[in-house]
Amino acid sequence: MSNFYEERATMIAAGDLQEFVPFGRDHCKHHPNALNLQLRQLQPASELWSSDGAAGLVGSLQEVTIHEKQKESWQLRKGVSEIGEEVDYDEELYVAGNMVIWSKGSKSQALAVYKAFTVDSPVQQFYVTYILPQFRETEINEVEKCICILQSSCINMHSVEGKDYIASLPFQVANVWPTKYGLLFERSSSTHEVPPGPPREPLPTMFSMLHPLDEITPLVCKSGSLFGSSRVQYVVDHAMKIVFLNTEPSIIMTYDTVQSLHSVWALRRVKTEEENVVLKFSEQGGTPQNVASSSSLTAHLRSLSKGDSPVASPFQNYSSIHSQSRSTSSPSLHSRSPSISNMAALSRAHSPALGVHSFSGVQRFNLSSHNQSPKRHSISHSPNSSNGSFLAPETEPIVPELCIDHLWTETITNIREKNSQASKVFITSDLCGQKFLCFLVESELQLRCVKFQESNDKTQLIFGSITNIHAKDAAPVEVNAGTFLEKLKITIRMILNHYVQLLDYVQKEISLTIIHQKIFHMCCIYDFLQVVLFSPVPELRDSSKLHDSLYNEDCTFQQLGTYIHSIRDPVCNRVTLVIQTCLQAIKFILPKEIAVQMLVKWYSVHSAPGGPSYHSEWNLFVTCLMNMMGYNTDRLAWTRNFDFEGSLSPVIAPKKARPSETGSDDDWEYLLNSDYHQNVESHLLNRSLCLSPLEVSQMKDEDFSQNLILDSSTLLFTHIPAIFFVLHLIYEELKLNTLMGEGIRSLVGLLVQLARDLKLEPYVDHYYRDFPTLVRTTGQVCTIDQGQTGFMHHPSFFTPEPPSIYQWVSSCLKGEGMPPYPYLPGICERSRLVVLSIALYILGNESSVSEESSQYLSRITIEIFSLSLQGFTLRDLETLPFGIALPIRDAIYHCREQPASDWPEAVCLLIGRQDLSKQACEGNLPKGKSVSVNIERTETEEEDDGMNDMNQEVMSLIWSEDLRVQDVRRLLQSAHPVRVNVVQYPELSDHEFIEEKENRLLQLCQRTMALPVGRGMFTLFSYHPVPTEPLPIPKLNLTGRAPPRNTTVDLNSGNIDVPPNMTSWASFHNGVAAGLKIAPASQIDSAWIVYNKPKHAELANEYAGFLMALGLNGHLTKLATLNIHDYLTKGHEMTSIGLLLGVSAAKLGTMDMSITRLLSIHIPALLPPTSTELDVPHNVQVAAVVGIGLVYQGTAHRHTAEVLLAEIGRPPGPEMEYCTDRESYSLAAGLALGMVCLGHGSNLIGMSDLNVPEQLYQYMVGGHRRFQAGMHREKHKSPSYQIKEGDTINVDVTCPGATLALAMIYLKTNNRSIADWLRAPDTMYLLDFVKPEFLLLRTLARCLILWDDILPNSKWVDSNVPQVSIENSISLSEIELPCSEDLNLETLSQAHVYIIAGACLSLGFRFAGSENLSAFNCLHKFAKDFMTYLSAPNASVTGPYNLETCLSVVLLSLAMVMAGSGNLKVLQLCRFLHMKTGGEMNYGFHLAHHMALGLLFLGGGRYSLSTSNSSIAALLCALYPHFPAHSTDNRYHLQALRHLYVLAAEPRLLVPVDVDTNMPCYALLEVTYKGTQWYEQTKEELMAPTLLPELHLLKQIKVKGPRYWELLIDLSKGTQHLKSILSKDGVLYVKLRAGQLSYKEDPMGWQSLLAQTVANRNSEARAFKPETISAFTSDPALLSFAEYFCKPTVNMGQKQEILDLFSSVLYECVTQETPEMLPAYIAMDQVWFQKQLGRREMSETSELWQIKLVLEFFSSRSHQERLQNHPKRGLFMNSEFLPVVKCTIDNTLDQWLQGNNSIVSGAFLFKKKKVFIYFIIIFKILFIYS
């Protein structure tokens, strides 16, 4: 055995062979379709490895016939989730007969079947690939992951998304190749094929198919000729076979069977000019030889598509159209059967060639390889030859889609064998990133590697030299080594045996071509069933299959063909970090060829069997490196003692000898020479015990005393200076990582040796300063021949002075000029980051340190951003030495004070603002909180009232003082019976009493039915539904309970008359309210919406409302078109209304064509005049008209506007059509017209001929009807027989719509001339002509146009009342009325109150959602006035109905201003009106009052109203000031429109959430308003959670201190960031400052610790108790520090001093909020107390350097200037601490110098020279501090 190892020095350590059984094989046995496959005979691989040796193996194999090798095959690959994104699982594709099993598995998860497919004929090939480019209108290059299964006559494709395709194959396919464009087919060319005659050109052999629904098109090739011109033609050469295809780069390798040559081609899309060249050949007279004529090809291929398939072909009876493929899906899996798929698969735009006959001609090119008959070349003889009608598509040429460009062909050699086709091809790269295309030619036992690279412009590939390696098999191995993705080629010739002894007998070589520094555990996966050879197989024993006979005992058997499927490396990284960094640096600096040789040498040393231990790995590396530099490491003193046995130079033997059992004298010598022995000898104890020093034998040293000479012929000799310099840079890099101390100490020995030998004194001096103890070691200098030094390569960047990172930072802090610091890209990243950040921070721009703090902050920001972009984290910062880290920590501190709210997450984490980082990565309130805890239910609350899902935590913070939320729930719930309190007077009989109770209940039900609209407002967007459960819709309970016995009162008893369909609209509103609970961010889909459809017909109205609600919150867009069609065809009126309004609201302002078509069907005016008249219910027409307005909102679409303008004045038709509820239709048309032209004013482009304003004015004031223009004039020729309007306009019908249309068109335009049209008449005569209600609308419209004139005071409100009304107005409280013949007092008083109400309503619109105090006071006064008018004695003059209407309007205005605020005074008004039932209080007034209550608590206080144009339009629809008289009244206004307020609601609640506790809390905000024409820029303080004003009014929002860290949201850059916060439940994460309590715990700020410490500021810090630390910070590290280091114990003794120090340090760090300074304090203390200085021992000086840097930082000019500008900000150390540290260190060094006599007497100083150097070192150290 041993001689075998010595002979082959380079071996890889490999694990034992593992068996592999494909998972699919086992699954197939249990698969339902496996009965006819007889796979049970196939033995699992485990039986092949039977225990009785080879005999058992052969016995097992005898059962397998050779034919069964077709039965199964498999592919293994790493799983890929999305394109390019790797995931941690493996995939197996297993094929046996007709079945394909696709399974997945990973380390954490067992293998499981993902999909199983069964097809009709045996599977020939299969791929998992990305091949379906979906050419949609928008996305061009999107691809789907897809599995392709090739059968003999068709190819099945199954995409992961569930689409299935079958593409029929028009010819026999030899091979399929997946490319990045689609699939590539090779046509199988059989020997039976008749060669084409002279008139025929050869047919192409390669085809492409880009999508399963596309034509199969021939491939074009472009090959350069000798003279430089290139030739474009179809690929027609039968000798050309594809052997390899790669996607990135997109190349193909082909093999020419005639010339036996391999070629490489680039695959790309064909260019237009190449297309033309190929297609033009048909037009020229003669066709060049060997070029396929396109027209003949097309004709030929298409003639076959008519079913002209040869009878003899065994496969052509398969057609996916005639016989739907009989597929057996696995029952346990949701596998799609391979058939032409549903609409989803056909949704793709068809390719141009795929016309009418796309599926009739599935066999369009059946070029079968069997019995080619000459007749099939002719169209005319074809039995199914097409007639004339088919000729047009037949002659259409097939346009090629892909082209291959010739790149490289191997050179022709004389001795080439015939069958030298590559059996395996792969692309790999060597250790230096050079790419190789490798192909294995088995017949010649060669692996050929061609080097290639991209050209500079990345457009083409350049192929270079070819290398031949003797190999039997090869596989690429991917190795992820740190920064480089490196691949190894291992060529292995494998032996299958059972006995280790065979290795002696059969010495097979294992050669390593390109090697890497890693241990490989190779799991080679063999496929034993692919090639099975038995002993007597003479015909195969030629040179092409090299199967040597193995002889063992008396059993002869043949080697199995072992193909390595994959080689995996389970170990991530076995090389120590220092070595890896050194290797990377050396590789970076050396030429590539030398670097590869160096790495190969190191690999073979490192990867010896067994591998080095961690301990000796560095020594191995140093020895290997120095050998390559020319050192004789056996004779060099410091390498000679390395702890591995045996000679390692010049050839390093990796095999370790077995250690001796007995030991030797060398061991003793080794011990005496060790550092440990020297330390013990110099110990004081030695002297006190009078122990004499031991004699160390110097014999060994004498052999080495003469100087060694370097061998200049070695590999790296000339590169020694370059290697030395990069190793020095790594040494400086490692200094910046406190965890790398061992690596630095290892590296410095090597550097000192090299520096001495290169005679670089400054470098040696630099290392001695860093490690003073190095001076004691005996240095052995190796001389470099002077003649040879000239050959050494001194790189340009080599500096005579050593670059020192500490020195550079020190000079930077002092402000001295410094040369640029050198670094290695990708290797010395830490040095680069430190240098850049400190330079930027300290030097920066001198002027920016002045007063202008914003510039200064921006500079710091750039620094911190650059750090985080490089992936620098807090953990990296902790490993920086404390002196280096200090300037960076200071910059972080400044950034932490004033960050921007939109910084990336990584930056926020780096600066320690977890609140911001959490904000950046999430936002919604914790899910458990948003579906919040239900309030404790009482027994009566067992019914769900629809308000259980509100966020109680947030609401309890907003309204913490009282129970108003519970009150609102009580007022708005409709699920419980109402209390019917009727007193039974003695004269009432029982029957009358029951009727009385039921009449009372009927009055109360008017109120109950009006509640859902308000409840929808209150619960708006508060719920995230569970997709597996239906949405709970609360019951609408219309029963009552009569005290005292609580008897049930019911309306269905038949005692009184109840209006029919009374509850239909109430149910609709109930459904809308339930649906509006769903938040827009919820995850719901079409299936869930349909799943909610009720089983009972009586719930259909609720479902209709639910659909409308889904449209309003944006979810209805997910509903499939099919379902929408389904709902509309049912003809249910409510469902149609809800659906049309819902889809329109969801597509607001999009002009969506499909929705327009949907709406147009329901609007006769939008249909062509000849169309069939559909019987569309009137209310559905109204909904459709408003829907058109919503879809076209703000677009000023001319045709729509024209139709709507005519529809406002639509006359009644002759046959009773358009005769009922005309007012609501006219109003809807007016509102829709207003929406379409919203805010355009006089800028209605292209509509001047319509005279829109004039026409509307006429509709408003009346006059002669204009002649109906347009296509619908025929309809309106004959007048109505029922309604006699004549040719005048009926103003009662058209006025409201026209008035509001004018208001919306001229909204906020301040157009005086239009506004004057709307002024109320100022004479008694004219007032009589206008309905008082219309005066309300006119006043409202006028004020909305003159938007900027609206003022929030009663004087302005009164200014809208005309003079005549003011002069003659009567006080309603007077007892007697003035009598006057001329004045109609009733008209005057009604006009007065309606105008006041209109002005109040406009005030509500103007200040909607603003909580403006003046507007609130003004409106509240008018509301109170109206309430007193109602009870006044003269109320009957005005009319109670009119007063109730005006009161409702004013209340709604008040609720609009205070929307979402839950104002108590408004709530009291609403509650008072809620209690009023009976009298004039009808359904409509209840509706208004409860809408006001809902607006007041909109969305549970999270939403408010916007004043954008779109919102005002929506609110005009929702709050139209004419309320329904009863629950089924839609005459003047469609009730469904009341819910459009949702379009005006916007989330504006900002909820601070404590980032540590994850709970909502209070925080102080400072809101800055932009300046406007009414006020200057102002600031206001708000206590959050609070509703913000409208965002466009704000400049910035700031979370104010002192309790929370400040946070600025700047809105001048745009409001998008704040909008996204508000839309995610308004969560703003805040972080409590140290020592502060939240506002909830300490409202006044008197309990915080900082407040307490003010009192005892003068007492010493010892008064600080560690227990109180928890109030300052929640940081577990600081709490633990206080627990373990600051608590006094019983016997303290000397520890008390340390305890006091730690306590005071901790106190300072926490109160100043600089906890990051704690480690620096302790480290500085340790340098003095715990470490070397006190013991007068200094092995390394890095800690002194750190203290020096700290002192320099605090005295640096930039730090001083910052302190002057911001005295209370920045990191600082206690003013007493630093001088003490500096003084202590100075004193210690002085004592060292004074006590040098005692030092000299130390036993470790042997020679005077050493003493001298040592003193120099100390002086130099001292000099650092002077």
PDB file of N, CA, C and O in Angstrom, residues 1151-1168:
ATOM      1  N   MET A1151     -61.119  54.859 -17.989  1.00  0.00           N
ATOM      2  CA  MET A1151     -61.692  54.716 -19.336  1.00  0.00           C
ATOM      3  C   MET A1151     -61.579  53.264 -19.826  1.00  0.00           C
ATOM      4  O   MET A1151     -61.364  53.012 -20.996  1.00  0.00           O
ATOM      5  N   ASP A1152     -61.671  52.315 -18.897  1.00  0.00           N
ATOM      6  CA  ASP A1152     -61.525  50.894 -19.231  1.00  0.00           C
ATOM      7  C   ASP A1152     -62.590  50.485 -20.253  1.00  0.00           C
ATOM      8  O   ASP A1152     -63.777  50.666 -20.032  1.00  0.00           O
ATOM      9  N   MET A1153     -62.146  49.921 -21.377  1.00  0.00           N
ATOM     10  CA  MET A1153     -63.079  49.624 -22.459  1.00  0.00           C
ATOM     11  C   MET A1153     -64.043  48.494 -22.104  1.00  0.00           C
ATOM     12  O   MET A1153     -65.230  48.544 -22.441  1.00  0.00           O
ATOM     13  N   SER A1154     -63.545  47.445 -21.446  1.00  0.00           N
ATOM     14  CA  SER A1154     -64.426  46.305 -21.161  1.00  0.00           C
ATOM     15  C   SER A1154     -65.544  46.734 -20.213  1.00  0.00           C
ATOM     16  O   SER A1154     -66.702  46.336 -20.380  1.00  0.00           O
ATOM     17  N   ILE A1155     -65.229  47.590 -19.240  1.00  0.00           N
ATOM     18  CA  ILE A1155     -66.262  48.066 -18.303  1.00  0.00           C
ATOM     19  C   ILE A1155     -67.222  49.010 -19.038  1.00  0.00           C
ATOM     20  O   ILE A1155     -68.437  48.994 -18.796  1.00  0.00           O
ATOM     21  N   THR A1156     -66.681  49.823 -19.939  1.00  0.00           N
ATOM     22  CA  THR A1156     -67.554  50.725 -20.718  1.00  0.00           C
ATOM     23  C   THR A1156     -68.586  49.922 -21.493  1.00  0.00           C
ATOM     24  O   THR A1156     -69.775  50.259 -21.521  1.00  0.00           O
ATOM     25  N   ARG A1157     -68.138  48.830 -22.122  1.00  0.00           N
ATOM     26  CA  ARG A1157     -69.070  47.988 -22.879  1.00  0.00           C
ATOM     27  C   ARG A1157     -70.127  47.409 -21.945  1.00  0.00           C
ATOM     28  O   ARG A1157     -71.313  47.364 -22.271  1.00  0.00           O
ATOM     29  N   LEU A1158     -69.667  46.971 -20.771  1.00  0.00           N
ATOM     30  CA  LEU A1158     -70.589  46.388 -19.784  1.00  0.00           C
ATOM     31  C   LEU A1158     -71.669  47.392 -19.384  1.00  0.00           C
ATOM     32  O   LEU A1158     -72.852  47.060 -19.301  1.00  0.00           O
ATOM     33  N   LEU A1159     -71.253  48.644 -19.169  1.00  0.00           N
ATOM     34  CA  LEU A1159     -72.205  49.676 -18.731  1.00  0.00           C
ATOM     35  C   LEU A1159     -73.122  50.099 -19.880  1.00  0.00           C
ATOM     36  O   LEU A1159     -74.303  50.377 -19.680  1.00  0.00           O
ATOM     37  N   SER A1160     -72.553  50.166 -21.079  1.00  0.00           N
ATOM     38  CA  SER A1160     -73.326  50.665 -22.223  1.00  0.00           C
ATOM     39  C   SER A1160     -74.547  49.804 -22.511  1.00  0.00           C
ATOM     40  O   SER A1160     -75.578  50.305 -22.956  1.00  0.00           O
ATOM     41  N   ILE A1161     -74.443  48.499 -22.260  1.00  0.00           N
ATOM     42  CA  ILE A1161     -75.583  47.606 -22.504  1.00  0.00           C
ATOM     43  C   ILE A1161     -76.794  48.065 -21.694  1.00  0.00           C
ATOM     44  O   ILE A1161     -77.933  47.902 -22.103  1.00  0.00           O
ATOM     45  N   HIS A1162     -76.517  48.681 -20.517  1.00  0.00           N
ATOM     46  CA  HIS A1162     -77.610  49.066 -19.624  1.00  0.00           C
ATOM     47  C   HIS A1162     -78.073  50.505 -19.847  1.00  0.00           C
ATOM     48  O   HIS A1162     -78.948  50.986 -19.138  1.00  0.00           O
ATOM     49  N   ILE A1163     -77.459  51.219 -20.799  1.00  0.00           N
ATOM     50  CA  ILE A1163     -77.851  52.615 -21.047  1.00  0.00           C
ATOM     51  C   ILE A1163     -78.310  52.707 -22.503  1.00  0.00           C
ATOM     52  O   ILE A1163     -77.480  52.693 -23.413  1.00  0.00           O
ATOM     53  N   PRO A1164     -79.610  52.815 -22.750  1.00  0.00           N
ATOM     54  CA  PRO A1164     -80.103  52.855 -24.138  1.00  0.00           C
ATOM     55  C   PRO A1164     -79.421  53.942 -24.959  1.00  0.00           C
ATOM     56  O   PRO A1164     -79.186  53.760 -26.158  1.00  0.00           O
ATOM     57  N   ALA A1165     -79.096  55.069 -24.333  1.00  0.00           N
ATOM     58  CA  ALA A1165     -78.521  56.191 -25.097  1.00  0.00           C
ATOM     59  C   ALA A1165     -77.144  55.848 -25.649  1.00  0.00           C
ATOM     60  O   ALA A1165     -76.691  56.488 -26.600  1.00  0.00           O
ATOM     61  N   LEU A1166     -76.453  54.870 -25.053  1.00  0.00           N
ATOM     62  CA  LEU A1166     -75.115  54.535 -25.540  1.00  0.00           C
ATOM     63  C   LEU A1166     -75.145  53.382 -26.528  1.00  0.00           C
ATOM     64  O   LEU A1166     -74.111  52.979 -27.037  1.00  0.00           O
ATOM     65  N   LEU A1167     -76.329  52.847 -26.781  1.00  0.00           N
ATOM     66  CA  LEU A1167     -76.430  51.761 -27.750  1.00  0.00           C
ATOM     67  C   LEU A1167     -76.776  52.343 -29.116  1.00  0.00           C
ATOM     68  O   LEU A1167     -77.355  53.433 -29.211  1.00  0.00           O
ATOM     69  N   PRO A1168     -76.441  51.665 -30.199  1.00  0.00           N
ATOM     70  CA  PRO A1168     -76.819  52.167 -31.530  1.00  0.00           C
ATOM     71  C   PRO A1168     -78.355  52.253 -31.627  1.00  0.00           C
ATOM     72  O   PRO A1168     -79.058  51.455 -30.988  1.00  0.00           O
TER      73      PRO A1168
END
